[in-house]
PDB file of C-alpha atoms in Angstrom:
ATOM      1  CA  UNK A 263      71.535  62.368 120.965  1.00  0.00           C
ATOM      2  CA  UNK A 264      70.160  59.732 121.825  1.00  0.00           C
ATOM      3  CA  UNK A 265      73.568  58.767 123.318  1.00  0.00           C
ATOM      4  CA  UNK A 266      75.556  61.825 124.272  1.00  0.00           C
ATOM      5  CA  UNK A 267      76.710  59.918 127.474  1.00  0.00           C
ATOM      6  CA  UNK A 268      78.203  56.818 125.680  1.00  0.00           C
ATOM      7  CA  UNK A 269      79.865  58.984 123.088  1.00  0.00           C
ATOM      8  CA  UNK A 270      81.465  61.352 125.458  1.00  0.00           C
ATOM      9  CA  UNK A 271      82.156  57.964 127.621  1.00  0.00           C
ATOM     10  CA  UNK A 272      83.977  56.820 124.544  1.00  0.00           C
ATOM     11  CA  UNK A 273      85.781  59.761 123.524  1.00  0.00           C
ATOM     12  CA  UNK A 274      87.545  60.101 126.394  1.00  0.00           C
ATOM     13  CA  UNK A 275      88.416  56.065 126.517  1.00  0.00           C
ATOM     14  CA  UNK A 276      90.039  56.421 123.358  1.00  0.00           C
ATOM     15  CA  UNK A 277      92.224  59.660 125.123  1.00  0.00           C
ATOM     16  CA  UNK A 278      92.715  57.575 127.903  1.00  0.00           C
ATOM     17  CA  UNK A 279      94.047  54.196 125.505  1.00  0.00           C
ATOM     18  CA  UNK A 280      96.697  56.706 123.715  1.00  0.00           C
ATOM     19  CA  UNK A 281      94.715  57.449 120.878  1.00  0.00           C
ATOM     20  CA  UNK A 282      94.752  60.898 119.142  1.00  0.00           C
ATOM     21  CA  UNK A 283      92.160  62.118 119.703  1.00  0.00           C
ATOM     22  CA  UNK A 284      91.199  66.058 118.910  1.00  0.00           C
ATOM     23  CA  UNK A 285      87.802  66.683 119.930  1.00  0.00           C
ATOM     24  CA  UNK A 286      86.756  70.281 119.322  1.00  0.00           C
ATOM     25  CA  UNK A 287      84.311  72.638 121.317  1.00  0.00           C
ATOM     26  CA  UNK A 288      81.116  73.845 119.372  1.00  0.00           C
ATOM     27  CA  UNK A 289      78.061  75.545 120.082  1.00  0.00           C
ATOM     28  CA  UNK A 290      76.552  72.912 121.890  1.00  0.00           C
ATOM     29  CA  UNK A 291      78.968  72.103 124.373  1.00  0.00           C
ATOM     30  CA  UNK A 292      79.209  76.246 124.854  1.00  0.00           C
ATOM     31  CA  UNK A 293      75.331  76.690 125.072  1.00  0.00           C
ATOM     32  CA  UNK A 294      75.500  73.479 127.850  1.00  0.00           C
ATOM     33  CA  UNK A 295      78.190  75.378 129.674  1.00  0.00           C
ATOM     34  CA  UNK A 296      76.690  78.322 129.739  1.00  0.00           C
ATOM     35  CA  UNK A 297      73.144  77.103 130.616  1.00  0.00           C
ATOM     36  CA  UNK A 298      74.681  75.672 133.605  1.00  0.00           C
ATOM     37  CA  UNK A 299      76.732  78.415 134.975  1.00  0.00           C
ATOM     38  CA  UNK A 300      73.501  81.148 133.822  1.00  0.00           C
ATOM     39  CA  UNK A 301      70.303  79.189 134.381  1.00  0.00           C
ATOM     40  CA  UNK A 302      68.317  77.182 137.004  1.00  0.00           C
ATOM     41  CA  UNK A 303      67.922  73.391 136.932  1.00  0.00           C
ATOM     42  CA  UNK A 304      64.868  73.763 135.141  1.00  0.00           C
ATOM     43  CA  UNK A 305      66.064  75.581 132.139  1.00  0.00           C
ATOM     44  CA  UNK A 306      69.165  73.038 131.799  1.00  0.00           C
ATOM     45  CA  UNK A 307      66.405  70.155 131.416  1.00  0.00           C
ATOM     46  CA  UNK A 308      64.547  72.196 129.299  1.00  0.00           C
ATOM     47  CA  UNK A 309      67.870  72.436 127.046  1.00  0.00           C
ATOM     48  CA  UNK A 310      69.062  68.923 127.352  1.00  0.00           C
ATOM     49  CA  UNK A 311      65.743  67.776 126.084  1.00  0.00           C
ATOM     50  CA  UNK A 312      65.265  70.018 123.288  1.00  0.00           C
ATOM     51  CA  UNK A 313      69.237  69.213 122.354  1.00  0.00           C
ATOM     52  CA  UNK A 314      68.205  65.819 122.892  1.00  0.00           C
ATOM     53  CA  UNK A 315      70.480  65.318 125.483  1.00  0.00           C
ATOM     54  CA  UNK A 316      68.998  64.753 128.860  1.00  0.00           C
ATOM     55  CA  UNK A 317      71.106  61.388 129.298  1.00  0.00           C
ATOM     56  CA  UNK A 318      73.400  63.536 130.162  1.00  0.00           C
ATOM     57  CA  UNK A 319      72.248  63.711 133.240  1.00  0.00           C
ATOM     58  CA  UNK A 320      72.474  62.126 136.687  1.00  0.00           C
ATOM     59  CA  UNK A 321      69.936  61.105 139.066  1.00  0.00           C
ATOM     60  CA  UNK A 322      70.076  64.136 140.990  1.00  0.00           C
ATOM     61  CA  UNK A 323      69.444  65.871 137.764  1.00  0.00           C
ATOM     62  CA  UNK A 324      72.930  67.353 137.130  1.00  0.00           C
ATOM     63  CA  UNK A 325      75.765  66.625 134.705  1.00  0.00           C
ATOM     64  CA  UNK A 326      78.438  64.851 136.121  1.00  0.00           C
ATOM     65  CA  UNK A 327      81.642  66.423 137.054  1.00  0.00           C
ATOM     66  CA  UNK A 328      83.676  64.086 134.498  1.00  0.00           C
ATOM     67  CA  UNK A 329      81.904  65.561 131.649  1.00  0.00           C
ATOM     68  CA  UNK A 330      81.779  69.092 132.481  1.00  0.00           C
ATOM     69  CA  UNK A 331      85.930  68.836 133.001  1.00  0.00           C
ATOM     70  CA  UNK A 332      86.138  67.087 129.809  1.00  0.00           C
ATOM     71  CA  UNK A 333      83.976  69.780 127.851  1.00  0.00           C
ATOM     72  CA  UNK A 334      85.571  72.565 129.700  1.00  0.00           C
ATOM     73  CA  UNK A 335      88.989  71.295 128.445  1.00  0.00           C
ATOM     74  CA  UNK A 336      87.771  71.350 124.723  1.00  0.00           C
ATOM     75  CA  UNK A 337      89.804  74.442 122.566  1.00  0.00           C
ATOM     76  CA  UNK A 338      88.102  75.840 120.099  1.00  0.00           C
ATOM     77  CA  UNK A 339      89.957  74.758 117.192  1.00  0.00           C
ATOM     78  CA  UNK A 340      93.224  73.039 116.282  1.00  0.00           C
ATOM     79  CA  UNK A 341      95.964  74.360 113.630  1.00  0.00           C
ATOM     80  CA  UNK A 342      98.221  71.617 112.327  1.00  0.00           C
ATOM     81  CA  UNK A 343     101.310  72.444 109.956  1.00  0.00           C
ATOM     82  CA  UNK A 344      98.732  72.474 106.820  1.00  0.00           C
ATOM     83  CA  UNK A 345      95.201  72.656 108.328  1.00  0.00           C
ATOM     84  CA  UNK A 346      93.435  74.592 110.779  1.00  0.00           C
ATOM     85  CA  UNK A 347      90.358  72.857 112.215  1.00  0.00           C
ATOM     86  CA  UNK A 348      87.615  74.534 114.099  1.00  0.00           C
ATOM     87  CA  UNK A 349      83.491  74.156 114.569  1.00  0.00           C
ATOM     88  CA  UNK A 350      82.239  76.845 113.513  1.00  0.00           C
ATOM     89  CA  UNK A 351      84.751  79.358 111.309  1.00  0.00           C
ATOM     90  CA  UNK A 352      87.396  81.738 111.495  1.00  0.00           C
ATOM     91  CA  UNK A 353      86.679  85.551 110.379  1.00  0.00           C
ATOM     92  CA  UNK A 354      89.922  86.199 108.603  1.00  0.00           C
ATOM     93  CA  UNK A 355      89.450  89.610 108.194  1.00  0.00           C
ATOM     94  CA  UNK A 356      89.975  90.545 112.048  1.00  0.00           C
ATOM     95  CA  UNK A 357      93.524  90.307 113.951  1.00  0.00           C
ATOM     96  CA  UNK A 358      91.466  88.484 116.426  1.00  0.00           C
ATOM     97  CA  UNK A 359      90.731  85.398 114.491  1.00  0.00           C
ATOM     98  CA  UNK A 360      92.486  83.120 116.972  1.00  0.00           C
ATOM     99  CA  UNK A 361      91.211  84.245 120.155  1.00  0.00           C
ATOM    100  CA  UNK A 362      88.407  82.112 121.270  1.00  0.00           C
ATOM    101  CA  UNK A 363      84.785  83.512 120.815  1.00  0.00           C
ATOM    102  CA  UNK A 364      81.242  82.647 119.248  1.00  0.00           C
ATOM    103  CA  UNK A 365      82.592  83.191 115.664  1.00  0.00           C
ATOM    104  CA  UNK A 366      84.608  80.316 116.196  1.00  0.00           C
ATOM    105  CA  UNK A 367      81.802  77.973 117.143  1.00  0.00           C
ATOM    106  CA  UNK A 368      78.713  80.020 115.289  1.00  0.00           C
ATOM    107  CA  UNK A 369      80.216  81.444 112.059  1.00  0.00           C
ATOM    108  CA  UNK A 370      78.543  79.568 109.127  1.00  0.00           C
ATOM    109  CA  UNK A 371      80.978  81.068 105.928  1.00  0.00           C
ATOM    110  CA  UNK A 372      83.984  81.715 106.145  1.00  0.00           C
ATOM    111  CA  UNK A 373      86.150  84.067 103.555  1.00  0.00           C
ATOM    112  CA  UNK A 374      89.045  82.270 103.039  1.00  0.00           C
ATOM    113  CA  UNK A 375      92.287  84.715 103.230  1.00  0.00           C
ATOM    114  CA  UNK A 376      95.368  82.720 102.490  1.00  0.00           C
ATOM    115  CA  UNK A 377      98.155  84.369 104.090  1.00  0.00           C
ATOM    116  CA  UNK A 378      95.463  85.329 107.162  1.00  0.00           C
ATOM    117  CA  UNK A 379      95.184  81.322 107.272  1.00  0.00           C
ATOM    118  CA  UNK A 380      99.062  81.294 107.236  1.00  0.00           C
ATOM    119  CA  UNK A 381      98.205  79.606 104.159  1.00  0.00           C
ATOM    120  CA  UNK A 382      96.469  76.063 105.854  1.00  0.00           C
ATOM    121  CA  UNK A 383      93.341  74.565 104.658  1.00  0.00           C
ATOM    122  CA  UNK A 384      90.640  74.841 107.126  1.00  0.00           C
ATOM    123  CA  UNK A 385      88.147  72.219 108.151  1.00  0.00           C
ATOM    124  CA  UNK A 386      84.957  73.069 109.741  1.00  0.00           C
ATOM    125  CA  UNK A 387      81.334  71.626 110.586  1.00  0.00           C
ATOM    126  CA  UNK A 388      78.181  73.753 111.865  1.00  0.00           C
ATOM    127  CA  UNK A 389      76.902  74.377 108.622  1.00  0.00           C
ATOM    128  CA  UNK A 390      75.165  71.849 107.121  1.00  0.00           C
ATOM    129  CA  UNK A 391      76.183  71.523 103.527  1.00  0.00           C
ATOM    130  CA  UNK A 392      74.655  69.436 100.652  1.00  0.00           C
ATOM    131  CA  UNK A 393      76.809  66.244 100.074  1.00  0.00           C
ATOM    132  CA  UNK A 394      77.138  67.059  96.345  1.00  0.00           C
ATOM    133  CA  UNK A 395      79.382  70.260  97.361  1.00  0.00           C
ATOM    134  CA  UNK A 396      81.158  68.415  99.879  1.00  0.00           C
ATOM    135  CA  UNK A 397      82.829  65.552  97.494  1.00  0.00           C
ATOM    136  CA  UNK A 398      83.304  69.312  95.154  1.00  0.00           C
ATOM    137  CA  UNK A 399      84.933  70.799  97.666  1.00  0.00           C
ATOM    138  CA  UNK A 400      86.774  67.977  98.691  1.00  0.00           C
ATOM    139  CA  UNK A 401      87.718  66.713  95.234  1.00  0.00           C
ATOM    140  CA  UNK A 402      89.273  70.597  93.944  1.00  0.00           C
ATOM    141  CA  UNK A 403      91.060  70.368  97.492  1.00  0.00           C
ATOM    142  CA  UNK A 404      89.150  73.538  98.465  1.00  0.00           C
ATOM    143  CA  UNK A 405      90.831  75.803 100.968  1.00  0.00           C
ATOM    144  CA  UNK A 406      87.706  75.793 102.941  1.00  0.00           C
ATOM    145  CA  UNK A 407      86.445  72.292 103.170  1.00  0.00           C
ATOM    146  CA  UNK A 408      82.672  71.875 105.427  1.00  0.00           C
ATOM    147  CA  UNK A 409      82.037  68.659 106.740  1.00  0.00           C
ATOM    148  CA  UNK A 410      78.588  68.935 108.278  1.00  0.00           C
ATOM    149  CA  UNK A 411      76.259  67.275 105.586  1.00  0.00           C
ATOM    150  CA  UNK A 412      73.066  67.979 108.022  1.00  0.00           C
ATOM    151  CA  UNK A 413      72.995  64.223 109.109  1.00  0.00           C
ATOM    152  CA  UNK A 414      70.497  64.865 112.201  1.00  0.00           C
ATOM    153  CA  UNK A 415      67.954  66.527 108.920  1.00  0.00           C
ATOM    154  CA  UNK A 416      67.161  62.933 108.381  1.00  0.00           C
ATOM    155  CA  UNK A 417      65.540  62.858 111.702  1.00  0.00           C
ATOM    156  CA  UNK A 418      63.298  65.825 112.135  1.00  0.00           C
ATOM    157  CA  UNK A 419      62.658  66.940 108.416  1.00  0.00           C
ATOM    158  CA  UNK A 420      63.708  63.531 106.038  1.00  0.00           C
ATOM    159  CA  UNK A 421      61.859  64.832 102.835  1.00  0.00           C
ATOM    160  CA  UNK A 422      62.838  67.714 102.895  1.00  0.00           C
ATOM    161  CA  UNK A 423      66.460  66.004 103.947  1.00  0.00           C
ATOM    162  CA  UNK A 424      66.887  64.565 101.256  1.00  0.00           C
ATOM    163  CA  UNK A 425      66.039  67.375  98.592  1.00  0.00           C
ATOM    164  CA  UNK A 426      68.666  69.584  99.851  1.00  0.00           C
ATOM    165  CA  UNK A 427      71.228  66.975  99.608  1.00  0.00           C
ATOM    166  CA  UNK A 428      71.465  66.703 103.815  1.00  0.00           C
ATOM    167  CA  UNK A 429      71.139  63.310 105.959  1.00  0.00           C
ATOM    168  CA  UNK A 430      74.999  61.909 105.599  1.00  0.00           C
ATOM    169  CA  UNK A 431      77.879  62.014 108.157  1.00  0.00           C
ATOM    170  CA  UNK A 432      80.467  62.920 106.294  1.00  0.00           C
ATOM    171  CA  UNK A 433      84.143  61.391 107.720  1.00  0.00           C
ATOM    172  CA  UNK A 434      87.409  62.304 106.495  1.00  0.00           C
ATOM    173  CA  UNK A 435      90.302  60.233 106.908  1.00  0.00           C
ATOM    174  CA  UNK A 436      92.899  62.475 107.012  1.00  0.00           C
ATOM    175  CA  UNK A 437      96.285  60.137 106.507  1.00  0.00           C
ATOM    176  CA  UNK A 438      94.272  58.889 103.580  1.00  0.00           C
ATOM    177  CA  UNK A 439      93.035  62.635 102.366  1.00  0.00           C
ATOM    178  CA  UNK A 440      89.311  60.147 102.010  1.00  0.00           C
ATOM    179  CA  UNK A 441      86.232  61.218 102.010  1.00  0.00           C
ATOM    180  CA  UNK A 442      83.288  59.205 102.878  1.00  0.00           C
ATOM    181  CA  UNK A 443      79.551  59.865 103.131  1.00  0.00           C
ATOM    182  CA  UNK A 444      77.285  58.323 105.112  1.00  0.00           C
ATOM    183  CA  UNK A 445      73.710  58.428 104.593  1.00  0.00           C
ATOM    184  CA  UNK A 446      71.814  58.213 107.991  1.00  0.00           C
ATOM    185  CA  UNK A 447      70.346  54.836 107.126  1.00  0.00           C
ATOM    186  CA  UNK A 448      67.764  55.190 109.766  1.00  0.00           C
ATOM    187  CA  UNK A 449      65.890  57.614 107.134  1.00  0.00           C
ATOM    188  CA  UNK A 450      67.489  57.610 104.580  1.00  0.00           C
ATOM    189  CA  UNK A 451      67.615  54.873 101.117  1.00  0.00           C
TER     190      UNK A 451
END
Protein backbone atom coordinates (compact mmCIF):
# COMPACT_ATOMS: atom_id res chain seq x y z
CA UNK A 1 0.00 0.00 0.00
CA UNK A 2 -1.21 2.85 0.09
CA UNK A 3 -1.57 2.52 -3.72
CA UNK A 4 -1.91 -1.09 -4.75
CA UNK A 5 -4.58 0.03 -7.36
CA UNK A 6 -2.38 2.63 -9.21
CA UNK A 7 0.57 0.30 -9.22
CA UNK A 8 -1.22 -2.67 -10.54
CA UNK A 9 -3.03 0.10 -12.94
CA UNK A 10 0.47 0.87 -14.05
CA UNK A 11 1.96 -2.39 -14.38
CA UNK A 12 -0.23 -3.55 -16.68
CA UNK A 13 -0.03 -0.04 -18.85
CA UNK A 14 3.47 -0.61 -19.26
CA UNK A 15 2.42 -4.53 -20.65
CA UNK A 16 -0.05 -2.98 -22.60
CA UNK A 17 2.68 -0.01 -24.23
CA UNK A 18 5.16 -3.06 -25.23
CA UNK A 19 7.25 -2.86 -22.38
CA UNK A 20 8.87 -5.96 -20.75
CA UNK A 21 7.53 -6.32 -18.18
CA UNK A 22 7.94 -9.65 -15.76
CA UNK A 23 5.92 -9.23 -12.81
CA UNK A 24 6.13 -12.22 -10.48
CA UNK A 25 3.46 -13.84 -8.09
CA UNK A 26 4.32 -13.76 -4.25
CA UNK A 27 2.68 -14.44 -1.15
CA UNK A 28 0.53 -11.64 -1.22
CA UNK A 29 -1.08 -11.89 -4.38
CA UNK A 30 -1.51 -15.91 -3.34
CA UNK A 31 -2.92 -15.10 0.22
CA UNK A 32 -5.47 -12.38 -1.83
CA UNK A 33 -6.40 -15.21 -4.13
CA UNK A 34 -6.96 -17.50 -1.82
CA UNK A 35 -8.87 -15.29 0.69
CA UNK A 36 -11.22 -14.71 -2.04
CA UNK A 37 -11.93 -18.09 -3.36
CA UNK A 38 -11.86 -19.51 0.79
CA UNK A 39 -13.35 -16.68 2.83
CA UNK A 40 -16.43 -14.39 3.17
CA UNK A 41 -16.44 -10.69 2.27
CA UNK A 42 -15.67 -9.88 5.65
CA UNK A 43 -12.47 -11.71 6.07
CA UNK A 44 -11.17 -10.28 2.54
CA UNK A 45 -11.61 -6.64 4.15
CA UNK A 46 -10.19 -7.76 7.12
CA UNK A 47 -7.03 -8.86 4.89
CA UNK A 48 -6.92 -5.96 2.55
CA UNK A 49 -6.71 -3.69 5.51
CA UNK A 50 -4.22 -5.39 7.51
CA UNK A 51 -2.11 -5.83 3.95
CA UNK A 52 -2.90 -2.35 3.58
CA UNK A 53 -4.66 -2.85 0.61
CA UNK A 54 -8.32 -2.15 0.76
CA UNK A 55 -8.05 0.29 -2.38
CA UNK A 56 -8.19 -2.55 -3.97
CA UNK A 57 -11.48 -2.63 -3.78
CA UNK A 58 -14.67 -1.53 -5.52
CA UNK A 59 -17.70 0.03 -4.29
CA UNK A 60 -19.53 -3.04 -3.96
CA UNK A 61 -16.67 -4.17 -1.86
CA UNK A 62 -15.02 -6.64 -4.30
CA UNK A 63 -11.83 -6.65 -6.37
CA UNK A 64 -12.34 -5.97 -9.78
CA UNK A 65 -12.26 -8.57 -12.39
CA UNK A 66 -9.18 -6.80 -14.25
CA UNK A 67 -7.03 -7.35 -11.33
CA UNK A 68 -7.90 -10.71 -10.28
CA UNK A 69 -7.12 -11.86 -14.23
CA UNK A 70 -4.00 -9.98 -14.07
CA UNK A 71 -2.83 -11.64 -10.66
CA UNK A 72 -4.13 -14.95 -11.69
CA UNK A 73 -1.88 -14.74 -14.81
CA UNK A 74 1.29 -14.06 -12.61
CA UNK A 75 3.93 -17.43 -12.76
CA UNK A 76 5.74 -17.97 -10.05
CA UNK A 77 9.09 -17.28 -11.22
CA UNK A 78 10.98 -16.63 -14.46
CA UNK A 79 14.33 -18.52 -15.69
CA UNK A 80 16.29 -16.54 -18.25
CA UNK A 81 19.49 -18.10 -20.05
CA UNK A 82 21.68 -17.01 -16.81
CA UNK A 83 19.16 -16.18 -14.03
CA UNK A 84 16.26 -17.66 -12.52
CA UNK A 85 13.97 -15.16 -10.76
CA UNK A 86 11.32 -16.02 -8.30
CA UNK A 87 9.61 -14.38 -4.87
CA UNK A 88 10.20 -16.41 -2.54
CA UNK A 89 13.04 -19.38 -3.29
CA UNK A 90 13.64 -22.50 -4.92
CA UNK A 91 14.44 -25.75 -2.67
CA UNK A 92 17.12 -27.25 -4.83
CA UNK A 93 17.32 -30.27 -3.14
CA UNK A 94 13.80 -31.68 -4.43
CA UNK A 95 13.08 -32.78 -8.24
CA UNK A 96 10.12 -30.62 -7.73
CA UNK A 97 11.77 -27.30 -7.55
CA UNK A 98 9.97 -25.95 -10.61
CA UNK A 99 6.54 -26.89 -10.02
CA UNK A 100 4.65 -24.08 -8.56
CA UNK A 101 3.95 -24.18 -4.71
CA UNK A 102 4.37 -22.08 -1.37
CA UNK A 103 8.19 -22.70 -1.35
CA UNK A 104 8.33 -20.69 -4.27
CA UNK A 105 6.60 -17.66 -2.83
CA UNK A 106 7.39 -18.42 1.17
CA UNK A 107 10.91 -19.95 1.25
CA UNK A 108 13.21 -17.37 2.97
CA UNK A 109 16.98 -19.28 2.23
CA UNK A 110 17.69 -20.88 -0.30
CA UNK A 111 20.79 -23.55 -0.70
CA UNK A 112 22.19 -22.75 -3.74
CA UNK A 113 22.97 -26.12 -5.88
CA UNK A 114 24.65 -25.17 -9.09
CA UNK A 115 23.96 -27.77 -11.50
CA UNK A 116 20.20 -28.09 -9.66
CA UNK A 117 20.06 -24.24 -10.79
CA UNK A 118 21.28 -25.46 -14.26
CA UNK A 119 23.97 -23.31 -13.16
CA UNK A 120 21.86 -19.57 -13.30
CA UNK A 121 22.06 -17.03 -10.65
CA UNK A 122 18.88 -16.65 -8.86
CA UNK A 123 17.17 -13.47 -7.81
CA UNK A 124 14.67 -13.38 -5.13
CA UNK A 125 12.77 -10.93 -2.62
CA UNK A 126 10.56 -12.03 0.54
CA UNK A 127 13.25 -11.91 2.84
CA UNK A 128 14.18 -8.82 3.99
CA UNK A 129 17.91 -8.51 4.02
CA UNK A 130 20.21 -5.79 5.53
CA UNK A 131 21.45 -3.43 2.69
CA UNK A 132 25.09 -3.96 3.76
CA UNK A 133 24.78 -7.79 2.53
CA UNK A 134 22.95 -6.86 -0.41
CA UNK A 135 25.76 -4.48 -2.17
CA UNK A 136 28.09 -7.96 -0.65
CA UNK A 137 26.18 -10.12 -2.34
CA UNK A 138 25.80 -8.15 -5.24
CA UNK A 139 29.40 -6.95 -5.50
CA UNK A 140 31.06 -10.99 -5.21
CA UNK A 141 28.23 -11.68 -7.92
CA UNK A 142 26.68 -14.14 -5.43
CA UNK A 143 24.79 -17.05 -6.91
CA UNK A 144 21.95 -16.21 -4.69
CA UNK A 145 21.39 -12.53 -4.81
CA UNK A 146 18.09 -11.12 -2.23
CA UNK A 147 16.68 -8.01 -3.13
CA UNK A 148 14.16 -7.29 -0.39
CA UNK A 149 16.03 -4.73 1.92
CA UNK A 150 12.72 -4.58 4.30
CA UNK A 151 11.71 -1.12 2.79
CA UNK A 152 7.99 -1.21 4.33
CA UNK A 153 10.32 -1.65 8.13
CA UNK A 154 10.63 2.04 7.79
CA UNK A 155 6.97 2.33 8.24
CA UNK A 156 5.84 0.22 11.12
CA UNK A 157 9.17 -0.28 13.15
CA UNK A 158 11.80 2.81 11.76
CA UNK A 159 14.26 2.48 14.79
CA UNK A 160 14.47 -0.55 14.87
CA UNK A 161 14.60 -0.21 10.74
CA UNK A 162 17.31 1.25 10.67
CA UNK A 163 19.55 -0.87 13.15
CA UNK A 164 19.13 -3.92 11.17
CA UNK A 165 20.18 -2.27 8.07
CA UNK A 166 16.25 -2.48 6.54
CA UNK A 167 14.15 0.63 5.06
CA UNK A 168 15.69 0.73 1.24
CA UNK A 169 14.14 -0.54 -2.05
CA UNK A 170 16.70 -2.05 -3.52
CA UNK A 171 16.48 -1.94 -7.74
CA UNK A 172 18.64 -3.74 -10.00
CA UNK A 173 19.16 -2.76 -13.41
CA UNK A 174 19.83 -5.72 -15.01
CA UNK A 175 21.37 -4.57 -18.68
CA UNK A 176 23.56 -2.47 -16.44
CA UNK A 177 24.29 -5.49 -13.72
CA UNK A 178 23.52 -1.91 -11.11
CA UNK A 179 22.56 -1.92 -8.00
CA UNK A 180 20.86 0.85 -6.29
CA UNK A 181 19.46 1.41 -2.80
CA UNK A 182 16.90 3.41 -1.87
CA UNK A 183 16.30 4.52 1.52
CA UNK A 184 12.48 5.02 2.15
CA UNK A 185 12.90 8.76 2.58
CA UNK A 186 9.59 9.01 4.24
CA UNK A 187 11.49 7.58 7.50
CA UNK A 188 14.41 7.30 6.81
CA UNK A 189 17.78 10.16 6.80
Amino acid sequence: GPANRATLDYVMQLTAQGYRVFPLLGNHEYNLLDALENYDRRYLRMYLKQMKALDLLDMTGSVPEKYLAFIFELPHYLITEDTLFVHGGFDFTSPDRFVPNQHLLERRHTTYLAEAAGHRRVIHGHQPTPAQEIEQAYAQKAPVLPLDAGCVYAYSRPKKAIANGHGYLAVLELTQWRLTLVPNREFLP
